[in-house]
PDB file of N, CA and C in Angstrom:
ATOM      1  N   UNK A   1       0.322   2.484 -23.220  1.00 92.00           N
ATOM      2  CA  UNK A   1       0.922   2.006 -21.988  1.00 92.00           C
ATOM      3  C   UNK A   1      -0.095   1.169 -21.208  1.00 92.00           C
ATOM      4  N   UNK A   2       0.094   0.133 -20.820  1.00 94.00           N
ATOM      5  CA  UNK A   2      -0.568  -0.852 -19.715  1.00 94.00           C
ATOM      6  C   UNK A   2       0.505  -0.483 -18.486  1.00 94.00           C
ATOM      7  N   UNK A   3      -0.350  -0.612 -17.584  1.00 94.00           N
ATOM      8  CA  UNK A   3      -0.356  -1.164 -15.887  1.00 94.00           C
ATOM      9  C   UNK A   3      -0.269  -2.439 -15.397  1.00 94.00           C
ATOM     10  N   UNK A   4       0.324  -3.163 -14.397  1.00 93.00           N
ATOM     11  CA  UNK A   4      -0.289  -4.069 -13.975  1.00 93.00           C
ATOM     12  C   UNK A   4       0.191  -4.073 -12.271  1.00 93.00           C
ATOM     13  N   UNK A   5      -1.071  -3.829 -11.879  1.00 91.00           N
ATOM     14  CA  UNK A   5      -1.447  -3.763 -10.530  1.00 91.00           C
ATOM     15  C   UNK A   5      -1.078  -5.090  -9.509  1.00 91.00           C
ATOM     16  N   UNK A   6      -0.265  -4.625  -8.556  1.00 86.00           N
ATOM     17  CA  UNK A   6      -0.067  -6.340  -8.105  1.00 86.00           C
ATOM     18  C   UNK A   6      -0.627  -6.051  -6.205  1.00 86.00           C
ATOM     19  N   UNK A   7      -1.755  -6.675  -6.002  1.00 86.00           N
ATOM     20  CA  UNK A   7      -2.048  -6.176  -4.290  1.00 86.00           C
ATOM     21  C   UNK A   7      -1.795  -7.425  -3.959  1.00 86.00           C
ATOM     22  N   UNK A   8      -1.125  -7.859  -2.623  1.00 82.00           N
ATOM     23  CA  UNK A   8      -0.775  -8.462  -1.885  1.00 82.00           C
ATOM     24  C   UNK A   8      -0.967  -8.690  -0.384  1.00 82.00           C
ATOM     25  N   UNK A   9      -1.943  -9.470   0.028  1.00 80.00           N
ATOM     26  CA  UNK A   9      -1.903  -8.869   1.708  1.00 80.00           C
ATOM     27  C   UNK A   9      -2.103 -10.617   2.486  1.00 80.00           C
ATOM     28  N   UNK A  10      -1.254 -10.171   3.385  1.00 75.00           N
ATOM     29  CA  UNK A  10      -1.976 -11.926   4.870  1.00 75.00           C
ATOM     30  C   UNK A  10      -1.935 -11.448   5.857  1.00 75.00           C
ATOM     31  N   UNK A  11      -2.567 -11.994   6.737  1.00 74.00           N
ATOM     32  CA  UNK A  11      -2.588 -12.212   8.111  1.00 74.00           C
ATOM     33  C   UNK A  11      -2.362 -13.582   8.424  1.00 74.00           C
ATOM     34  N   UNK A  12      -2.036 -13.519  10.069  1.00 69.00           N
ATOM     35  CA  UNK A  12      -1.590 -14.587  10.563  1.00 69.00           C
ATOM     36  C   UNK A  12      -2.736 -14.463  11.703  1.00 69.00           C
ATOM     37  N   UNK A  13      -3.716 -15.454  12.298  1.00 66.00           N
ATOM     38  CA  UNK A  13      -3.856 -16.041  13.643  1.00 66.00           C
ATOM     39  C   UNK A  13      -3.110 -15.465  14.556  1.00 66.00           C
ATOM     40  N   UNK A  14      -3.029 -15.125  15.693  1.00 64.00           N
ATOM     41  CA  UNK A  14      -1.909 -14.456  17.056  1.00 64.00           C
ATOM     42  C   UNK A  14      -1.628 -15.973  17.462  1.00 64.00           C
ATOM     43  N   UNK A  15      -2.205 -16.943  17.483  1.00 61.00           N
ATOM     44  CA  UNK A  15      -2.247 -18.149  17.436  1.00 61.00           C
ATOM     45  C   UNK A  15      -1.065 -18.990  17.145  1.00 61.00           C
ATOM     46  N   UNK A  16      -1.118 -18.535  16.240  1.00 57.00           N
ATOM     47  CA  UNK A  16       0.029 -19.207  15.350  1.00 57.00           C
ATOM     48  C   UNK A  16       1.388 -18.187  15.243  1.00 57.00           C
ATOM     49  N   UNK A  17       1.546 -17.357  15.914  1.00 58.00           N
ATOM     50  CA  UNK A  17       3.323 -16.478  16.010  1.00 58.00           C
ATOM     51  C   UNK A  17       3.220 -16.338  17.687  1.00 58.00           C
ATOM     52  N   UNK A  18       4.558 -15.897  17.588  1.00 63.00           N
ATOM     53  CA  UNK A  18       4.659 -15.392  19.379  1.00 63.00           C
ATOM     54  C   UNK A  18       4.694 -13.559  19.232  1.00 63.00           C
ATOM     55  N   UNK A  19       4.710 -13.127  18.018  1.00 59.00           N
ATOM     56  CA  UNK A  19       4.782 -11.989  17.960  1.00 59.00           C
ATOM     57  C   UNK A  19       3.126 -11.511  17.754  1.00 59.00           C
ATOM     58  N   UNK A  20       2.595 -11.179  18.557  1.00 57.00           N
ATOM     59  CA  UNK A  20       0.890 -10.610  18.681  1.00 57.00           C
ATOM     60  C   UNK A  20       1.181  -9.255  18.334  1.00 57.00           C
ATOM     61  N   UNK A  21       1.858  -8.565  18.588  1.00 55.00           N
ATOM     62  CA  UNK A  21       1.421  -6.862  18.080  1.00 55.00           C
ATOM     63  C   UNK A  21       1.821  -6.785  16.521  1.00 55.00           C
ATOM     64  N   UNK A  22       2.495  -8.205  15.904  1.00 54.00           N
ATOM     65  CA  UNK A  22       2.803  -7.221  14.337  1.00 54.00           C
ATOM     66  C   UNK A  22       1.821  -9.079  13.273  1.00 54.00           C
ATOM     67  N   UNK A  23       0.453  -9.497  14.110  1.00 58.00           N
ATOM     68  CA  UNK A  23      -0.187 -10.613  13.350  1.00 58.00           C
ATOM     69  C   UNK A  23      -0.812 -10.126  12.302  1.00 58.00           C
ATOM     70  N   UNK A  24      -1.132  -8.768  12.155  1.00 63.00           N
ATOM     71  CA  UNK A  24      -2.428  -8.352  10.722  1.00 63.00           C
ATOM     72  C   UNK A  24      -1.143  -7.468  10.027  1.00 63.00           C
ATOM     73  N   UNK A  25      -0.807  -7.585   8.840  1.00 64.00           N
ATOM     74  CA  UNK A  25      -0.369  -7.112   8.167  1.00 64.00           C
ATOM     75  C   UNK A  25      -0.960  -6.516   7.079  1.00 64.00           C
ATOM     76  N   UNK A  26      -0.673  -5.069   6.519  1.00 67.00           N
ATOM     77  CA  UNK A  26      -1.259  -4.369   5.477  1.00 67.00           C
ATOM     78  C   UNK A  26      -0.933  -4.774   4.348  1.00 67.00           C
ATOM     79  N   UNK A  27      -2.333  -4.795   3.324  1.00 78.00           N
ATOM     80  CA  UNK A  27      -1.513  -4.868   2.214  1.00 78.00           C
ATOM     81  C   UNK A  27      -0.621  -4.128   1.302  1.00 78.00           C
ATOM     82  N   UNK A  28       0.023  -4.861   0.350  1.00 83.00           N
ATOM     83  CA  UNK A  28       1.341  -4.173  -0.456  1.00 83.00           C
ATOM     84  C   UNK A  28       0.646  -4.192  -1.718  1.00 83.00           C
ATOM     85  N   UNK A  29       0.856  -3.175  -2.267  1.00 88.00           N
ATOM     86  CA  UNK A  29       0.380  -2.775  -3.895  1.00 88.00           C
ATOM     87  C   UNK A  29       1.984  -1.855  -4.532  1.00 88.00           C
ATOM     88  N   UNK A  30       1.652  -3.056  -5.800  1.00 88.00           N
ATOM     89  CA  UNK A  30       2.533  -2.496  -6.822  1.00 88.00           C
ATOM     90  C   UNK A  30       1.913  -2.518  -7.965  1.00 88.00           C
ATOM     91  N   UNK A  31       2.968  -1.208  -8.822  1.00 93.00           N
ATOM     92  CA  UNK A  31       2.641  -0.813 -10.071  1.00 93.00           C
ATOM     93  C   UNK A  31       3.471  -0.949 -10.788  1.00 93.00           C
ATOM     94  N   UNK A  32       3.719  -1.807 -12.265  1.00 93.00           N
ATOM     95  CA  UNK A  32       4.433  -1.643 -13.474  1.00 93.00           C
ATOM     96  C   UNK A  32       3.682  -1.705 -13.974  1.00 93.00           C
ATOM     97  N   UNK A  33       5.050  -0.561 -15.139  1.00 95.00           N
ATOM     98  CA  UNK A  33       4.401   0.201 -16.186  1.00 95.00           C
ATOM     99  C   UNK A  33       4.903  -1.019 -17.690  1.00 95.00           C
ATOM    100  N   UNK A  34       4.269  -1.347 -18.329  1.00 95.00           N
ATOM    101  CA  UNK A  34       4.327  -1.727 -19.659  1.00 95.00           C
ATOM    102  C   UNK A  34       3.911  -1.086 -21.059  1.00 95.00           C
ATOM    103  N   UNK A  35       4.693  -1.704 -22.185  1.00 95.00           N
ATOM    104  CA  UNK A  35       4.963  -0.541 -22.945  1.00 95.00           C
ATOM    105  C   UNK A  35       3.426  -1.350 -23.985  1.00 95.00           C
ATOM    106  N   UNK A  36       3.335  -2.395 -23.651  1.00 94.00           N
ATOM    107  CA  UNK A  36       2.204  -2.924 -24.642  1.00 94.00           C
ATOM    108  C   UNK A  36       1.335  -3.938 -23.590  1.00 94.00           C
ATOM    109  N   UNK A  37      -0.053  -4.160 -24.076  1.00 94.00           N
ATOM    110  CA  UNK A  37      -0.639  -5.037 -23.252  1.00 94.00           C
ATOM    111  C   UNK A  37       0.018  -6.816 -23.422  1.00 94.00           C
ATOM    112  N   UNK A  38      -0.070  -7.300 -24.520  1.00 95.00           N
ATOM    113  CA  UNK A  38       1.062  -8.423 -24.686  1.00 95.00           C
ATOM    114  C   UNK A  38       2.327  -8.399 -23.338  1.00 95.00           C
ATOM    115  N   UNK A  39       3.186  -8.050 -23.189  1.00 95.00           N
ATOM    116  CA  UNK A  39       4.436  -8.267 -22.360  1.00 95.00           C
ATOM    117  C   UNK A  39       3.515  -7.703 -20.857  1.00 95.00           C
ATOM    118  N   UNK A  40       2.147  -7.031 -20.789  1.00 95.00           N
ATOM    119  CA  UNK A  40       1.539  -7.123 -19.457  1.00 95.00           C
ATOM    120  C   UNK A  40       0.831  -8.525 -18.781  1.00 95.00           C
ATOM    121  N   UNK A  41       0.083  -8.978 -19.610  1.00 95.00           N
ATOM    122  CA  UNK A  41      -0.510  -9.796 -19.752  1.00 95.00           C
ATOM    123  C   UNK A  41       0.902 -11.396 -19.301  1.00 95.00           C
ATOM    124  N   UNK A  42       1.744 -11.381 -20.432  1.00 95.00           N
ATOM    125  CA  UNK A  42       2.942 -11.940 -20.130  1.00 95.00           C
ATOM    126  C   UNK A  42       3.285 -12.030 -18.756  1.00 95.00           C
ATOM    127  N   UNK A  43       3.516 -11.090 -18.150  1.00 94.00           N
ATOM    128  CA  UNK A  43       4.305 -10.198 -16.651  1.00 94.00           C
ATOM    129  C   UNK A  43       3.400 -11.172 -15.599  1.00 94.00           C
ATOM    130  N   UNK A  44       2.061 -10.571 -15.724  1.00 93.00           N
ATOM    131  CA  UNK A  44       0.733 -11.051 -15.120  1.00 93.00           C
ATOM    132  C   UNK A  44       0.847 -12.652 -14.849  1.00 93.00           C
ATOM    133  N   UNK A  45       0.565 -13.265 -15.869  1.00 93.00           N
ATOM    134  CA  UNK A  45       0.588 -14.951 -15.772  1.00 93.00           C
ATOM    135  C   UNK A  45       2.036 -15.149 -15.432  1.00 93.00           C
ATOM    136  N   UNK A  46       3.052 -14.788 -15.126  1.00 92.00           N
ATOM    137  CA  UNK A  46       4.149 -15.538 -14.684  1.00 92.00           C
ATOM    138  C   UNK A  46       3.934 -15.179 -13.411  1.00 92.00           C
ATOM    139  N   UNK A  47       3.506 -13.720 -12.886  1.00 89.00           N
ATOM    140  CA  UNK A  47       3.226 -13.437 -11.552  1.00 89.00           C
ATOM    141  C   UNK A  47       2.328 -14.098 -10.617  1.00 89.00           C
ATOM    142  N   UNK A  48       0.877 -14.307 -11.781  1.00 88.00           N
ATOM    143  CA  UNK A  48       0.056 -15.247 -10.879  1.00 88.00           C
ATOM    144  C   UNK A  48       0.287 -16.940 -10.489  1.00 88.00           C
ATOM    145  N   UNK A  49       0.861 -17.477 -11.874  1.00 88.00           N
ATOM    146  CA  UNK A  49       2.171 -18.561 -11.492  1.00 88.00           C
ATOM    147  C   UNK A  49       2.859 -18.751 -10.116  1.00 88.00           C
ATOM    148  N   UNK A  50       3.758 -17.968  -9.798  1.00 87.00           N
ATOM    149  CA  UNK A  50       4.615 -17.656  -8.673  1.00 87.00           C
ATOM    150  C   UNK A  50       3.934 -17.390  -7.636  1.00 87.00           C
ATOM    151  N   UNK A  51       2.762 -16.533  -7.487  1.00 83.00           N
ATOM    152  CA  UNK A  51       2.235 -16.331  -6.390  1.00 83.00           C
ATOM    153  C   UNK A  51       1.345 -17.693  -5.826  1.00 83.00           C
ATOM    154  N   UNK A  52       0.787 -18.697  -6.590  1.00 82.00           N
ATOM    155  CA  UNK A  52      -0.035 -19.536  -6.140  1.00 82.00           C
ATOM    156  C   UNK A  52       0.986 -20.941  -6.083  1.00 82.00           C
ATOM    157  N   UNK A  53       2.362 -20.406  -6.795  1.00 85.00           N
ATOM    158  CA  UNK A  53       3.332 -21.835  -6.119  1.00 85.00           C
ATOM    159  C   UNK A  53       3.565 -21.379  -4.460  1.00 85.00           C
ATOM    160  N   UNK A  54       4.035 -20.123  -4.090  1.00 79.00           N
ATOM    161  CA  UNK A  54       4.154 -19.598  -2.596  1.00 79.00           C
ATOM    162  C   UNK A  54       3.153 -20.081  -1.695  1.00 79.00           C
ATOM    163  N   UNK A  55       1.702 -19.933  -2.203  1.00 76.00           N
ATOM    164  CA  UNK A  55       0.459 -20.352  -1.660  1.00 76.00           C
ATOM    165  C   UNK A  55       0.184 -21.744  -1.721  1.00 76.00           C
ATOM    166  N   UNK A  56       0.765 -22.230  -2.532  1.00 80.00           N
ATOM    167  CA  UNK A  56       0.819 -24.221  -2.058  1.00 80.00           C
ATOM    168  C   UNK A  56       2.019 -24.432  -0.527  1.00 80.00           C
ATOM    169  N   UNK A  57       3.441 -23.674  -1.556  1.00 80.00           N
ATOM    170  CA  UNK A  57       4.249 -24.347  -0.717  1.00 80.00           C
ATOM    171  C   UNK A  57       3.894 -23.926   1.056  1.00 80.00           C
ATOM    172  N   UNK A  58       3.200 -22.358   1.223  1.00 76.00           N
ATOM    173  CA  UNK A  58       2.987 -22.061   2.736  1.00 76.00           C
ATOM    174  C   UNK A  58       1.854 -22.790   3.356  1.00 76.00           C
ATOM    175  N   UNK A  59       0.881 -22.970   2.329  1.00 75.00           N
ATOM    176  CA  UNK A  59       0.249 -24.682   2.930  1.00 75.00           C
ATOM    177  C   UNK A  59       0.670 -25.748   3.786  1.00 75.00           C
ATOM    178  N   UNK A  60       1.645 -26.501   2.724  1.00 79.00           N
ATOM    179  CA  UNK A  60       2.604 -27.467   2.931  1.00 79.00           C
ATOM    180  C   UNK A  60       2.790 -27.079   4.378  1.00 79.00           C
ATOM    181  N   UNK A  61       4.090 -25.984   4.500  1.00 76.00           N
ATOM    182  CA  UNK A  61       4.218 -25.672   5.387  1.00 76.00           C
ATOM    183  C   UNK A  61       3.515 -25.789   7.086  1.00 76.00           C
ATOM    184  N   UNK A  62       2.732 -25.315   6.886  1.00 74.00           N
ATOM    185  CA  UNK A  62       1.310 -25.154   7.737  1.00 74.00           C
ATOM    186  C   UNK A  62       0.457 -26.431   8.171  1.00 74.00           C
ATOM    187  N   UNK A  63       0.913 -27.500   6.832  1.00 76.00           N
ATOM    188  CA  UNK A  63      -0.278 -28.589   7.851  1.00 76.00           C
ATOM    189  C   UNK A  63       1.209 -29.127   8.520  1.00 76.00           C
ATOM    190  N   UNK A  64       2.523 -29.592   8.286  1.00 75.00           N
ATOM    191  CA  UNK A  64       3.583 -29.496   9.226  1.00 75.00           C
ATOM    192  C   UNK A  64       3.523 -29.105  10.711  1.00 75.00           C
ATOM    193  N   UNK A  65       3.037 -27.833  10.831  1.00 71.00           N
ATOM    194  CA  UNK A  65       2.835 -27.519  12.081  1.00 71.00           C
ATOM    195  C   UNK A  65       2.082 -28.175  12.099  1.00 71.00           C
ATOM    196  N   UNK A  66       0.791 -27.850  12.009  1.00 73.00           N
ATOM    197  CA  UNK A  66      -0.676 -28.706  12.393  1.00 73.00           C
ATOM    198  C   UNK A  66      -0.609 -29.892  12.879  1.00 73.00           C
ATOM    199  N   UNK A  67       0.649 -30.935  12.551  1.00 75.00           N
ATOM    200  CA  UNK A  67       0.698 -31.826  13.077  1.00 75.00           C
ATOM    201  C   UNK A  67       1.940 -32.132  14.410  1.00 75.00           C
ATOM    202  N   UNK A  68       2.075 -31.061  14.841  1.00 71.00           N
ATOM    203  CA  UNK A  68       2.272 -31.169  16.276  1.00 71.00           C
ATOM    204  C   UNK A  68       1.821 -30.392  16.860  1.00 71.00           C
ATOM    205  N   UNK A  69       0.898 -29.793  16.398  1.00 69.00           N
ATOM    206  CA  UNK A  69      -0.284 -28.838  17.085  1.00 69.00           C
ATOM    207  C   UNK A  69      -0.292 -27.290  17.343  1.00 69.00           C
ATOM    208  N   UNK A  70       0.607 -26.979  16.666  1.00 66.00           N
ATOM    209  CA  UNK A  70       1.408 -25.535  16.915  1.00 66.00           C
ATOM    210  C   UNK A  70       0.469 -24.443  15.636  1.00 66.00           C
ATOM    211  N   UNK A  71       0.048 -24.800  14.296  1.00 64.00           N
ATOM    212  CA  UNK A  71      -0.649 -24.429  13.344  1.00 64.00           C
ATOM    213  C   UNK A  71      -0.940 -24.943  12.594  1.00 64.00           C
ATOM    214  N   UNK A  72      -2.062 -24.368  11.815  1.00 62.00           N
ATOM    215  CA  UNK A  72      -2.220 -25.233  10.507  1.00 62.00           C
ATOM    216  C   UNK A  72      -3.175 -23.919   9.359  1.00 62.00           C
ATOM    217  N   UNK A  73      -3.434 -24.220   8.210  1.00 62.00           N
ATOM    218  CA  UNK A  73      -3.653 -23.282   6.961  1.00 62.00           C
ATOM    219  C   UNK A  73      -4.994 -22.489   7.479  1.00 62.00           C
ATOM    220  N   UNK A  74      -5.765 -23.112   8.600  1.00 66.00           N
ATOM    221  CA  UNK A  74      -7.091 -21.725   8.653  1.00 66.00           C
ATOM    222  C   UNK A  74      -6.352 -21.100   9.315  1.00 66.00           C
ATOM    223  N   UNK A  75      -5.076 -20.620   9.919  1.00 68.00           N
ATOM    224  CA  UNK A  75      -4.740 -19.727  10.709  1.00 68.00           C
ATOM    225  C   UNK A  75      -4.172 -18.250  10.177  1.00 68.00           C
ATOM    226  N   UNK A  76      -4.175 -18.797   8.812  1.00 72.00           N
ATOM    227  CA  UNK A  76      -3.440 -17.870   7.857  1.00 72.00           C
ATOM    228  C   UNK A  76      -4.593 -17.485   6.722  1.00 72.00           C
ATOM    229  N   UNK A  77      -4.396 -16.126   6.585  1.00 75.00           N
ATOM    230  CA  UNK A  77      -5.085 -15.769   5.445  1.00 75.00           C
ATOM    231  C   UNK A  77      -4.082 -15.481   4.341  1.00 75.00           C
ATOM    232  N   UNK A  78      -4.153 -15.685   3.141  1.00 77.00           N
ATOM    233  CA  UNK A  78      -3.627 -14.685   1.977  1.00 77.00           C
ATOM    234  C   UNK A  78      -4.058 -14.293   0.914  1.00 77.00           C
ATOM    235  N   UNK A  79      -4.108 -13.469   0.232  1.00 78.00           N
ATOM    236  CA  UNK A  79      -5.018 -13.060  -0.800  1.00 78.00           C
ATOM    237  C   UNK A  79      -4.155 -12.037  -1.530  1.00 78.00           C
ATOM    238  N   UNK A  80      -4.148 -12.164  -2.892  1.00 82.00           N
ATOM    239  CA  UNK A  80      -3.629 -11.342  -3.805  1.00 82.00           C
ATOM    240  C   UNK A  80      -4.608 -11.445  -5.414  1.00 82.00           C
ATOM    241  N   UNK A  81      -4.096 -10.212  -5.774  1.00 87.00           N
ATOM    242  CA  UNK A  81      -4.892  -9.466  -7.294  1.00 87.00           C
ATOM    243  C   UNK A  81      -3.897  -9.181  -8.621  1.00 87.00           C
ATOM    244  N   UNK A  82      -4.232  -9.576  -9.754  1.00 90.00           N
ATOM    245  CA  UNK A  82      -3.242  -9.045 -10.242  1.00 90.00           C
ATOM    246  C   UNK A  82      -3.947  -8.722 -11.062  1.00 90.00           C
ATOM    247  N   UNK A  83      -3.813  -7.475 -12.317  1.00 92.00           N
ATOM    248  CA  UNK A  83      -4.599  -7.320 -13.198  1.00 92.00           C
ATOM    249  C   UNK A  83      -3.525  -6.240 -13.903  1.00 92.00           C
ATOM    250  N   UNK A  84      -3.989  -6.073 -15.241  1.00 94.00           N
ATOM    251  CA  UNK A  84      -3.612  -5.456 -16.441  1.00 94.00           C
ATOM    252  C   UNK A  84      -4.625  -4.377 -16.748  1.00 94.00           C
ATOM    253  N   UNK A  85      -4.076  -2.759 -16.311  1.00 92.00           N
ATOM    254  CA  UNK A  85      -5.088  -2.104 -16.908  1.00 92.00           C
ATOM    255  C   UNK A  85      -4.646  -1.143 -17.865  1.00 92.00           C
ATOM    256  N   UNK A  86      -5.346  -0.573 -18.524  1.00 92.00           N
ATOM    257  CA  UNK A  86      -4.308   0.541 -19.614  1.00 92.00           C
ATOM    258  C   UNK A  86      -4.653   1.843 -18.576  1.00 92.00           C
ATOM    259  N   UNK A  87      -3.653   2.428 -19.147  1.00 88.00           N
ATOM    260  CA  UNK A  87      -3.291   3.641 -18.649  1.00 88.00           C
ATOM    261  C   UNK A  87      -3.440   4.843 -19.663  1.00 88.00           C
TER     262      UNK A  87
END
């Protein structure tokens, strides 16, 4: 059996929302279970795929604001892990 661990976490700037008491968000961790390292590994690269198209497009996003002065991408953190471990 393989694992593959998925942690997920951002923050926002108070800067950049009108909502200040909910700007630091915790991170999210998930676990699937796989029956072989192959289809983990698989799982993994489509996940890290997807996660760094989200992380362009909230870019995008972000210099948008930036240019009417409301935000822009240092205001935001995000960071995620993904890995394959056996179990």
């Amino acid at each position: 059996m393989w694992i593959l661990m998925y942690v997920f976490s951002y923050s926002v700037n108070p800067a950049a929302t009108n909502d200040r008491a909910e700007w630091r968000l915790r991170p999210s961790v998930v676990f699937q279970e796989f029956s072989t390292e192959e289809r983990c590994l698989s799982a993994k690269s489509k996940l890290d795929s997807s996660l760094k198209e989200a992380g362009d497009k909230l870019r995008r996003g972000l210099e948008d604001l930036k240019s009417i002065g409301k935000a822009g991408p240092g205001q935001i953190i995000v960071a995620y892990q993904v890995e394959c471990l056996p179990k």
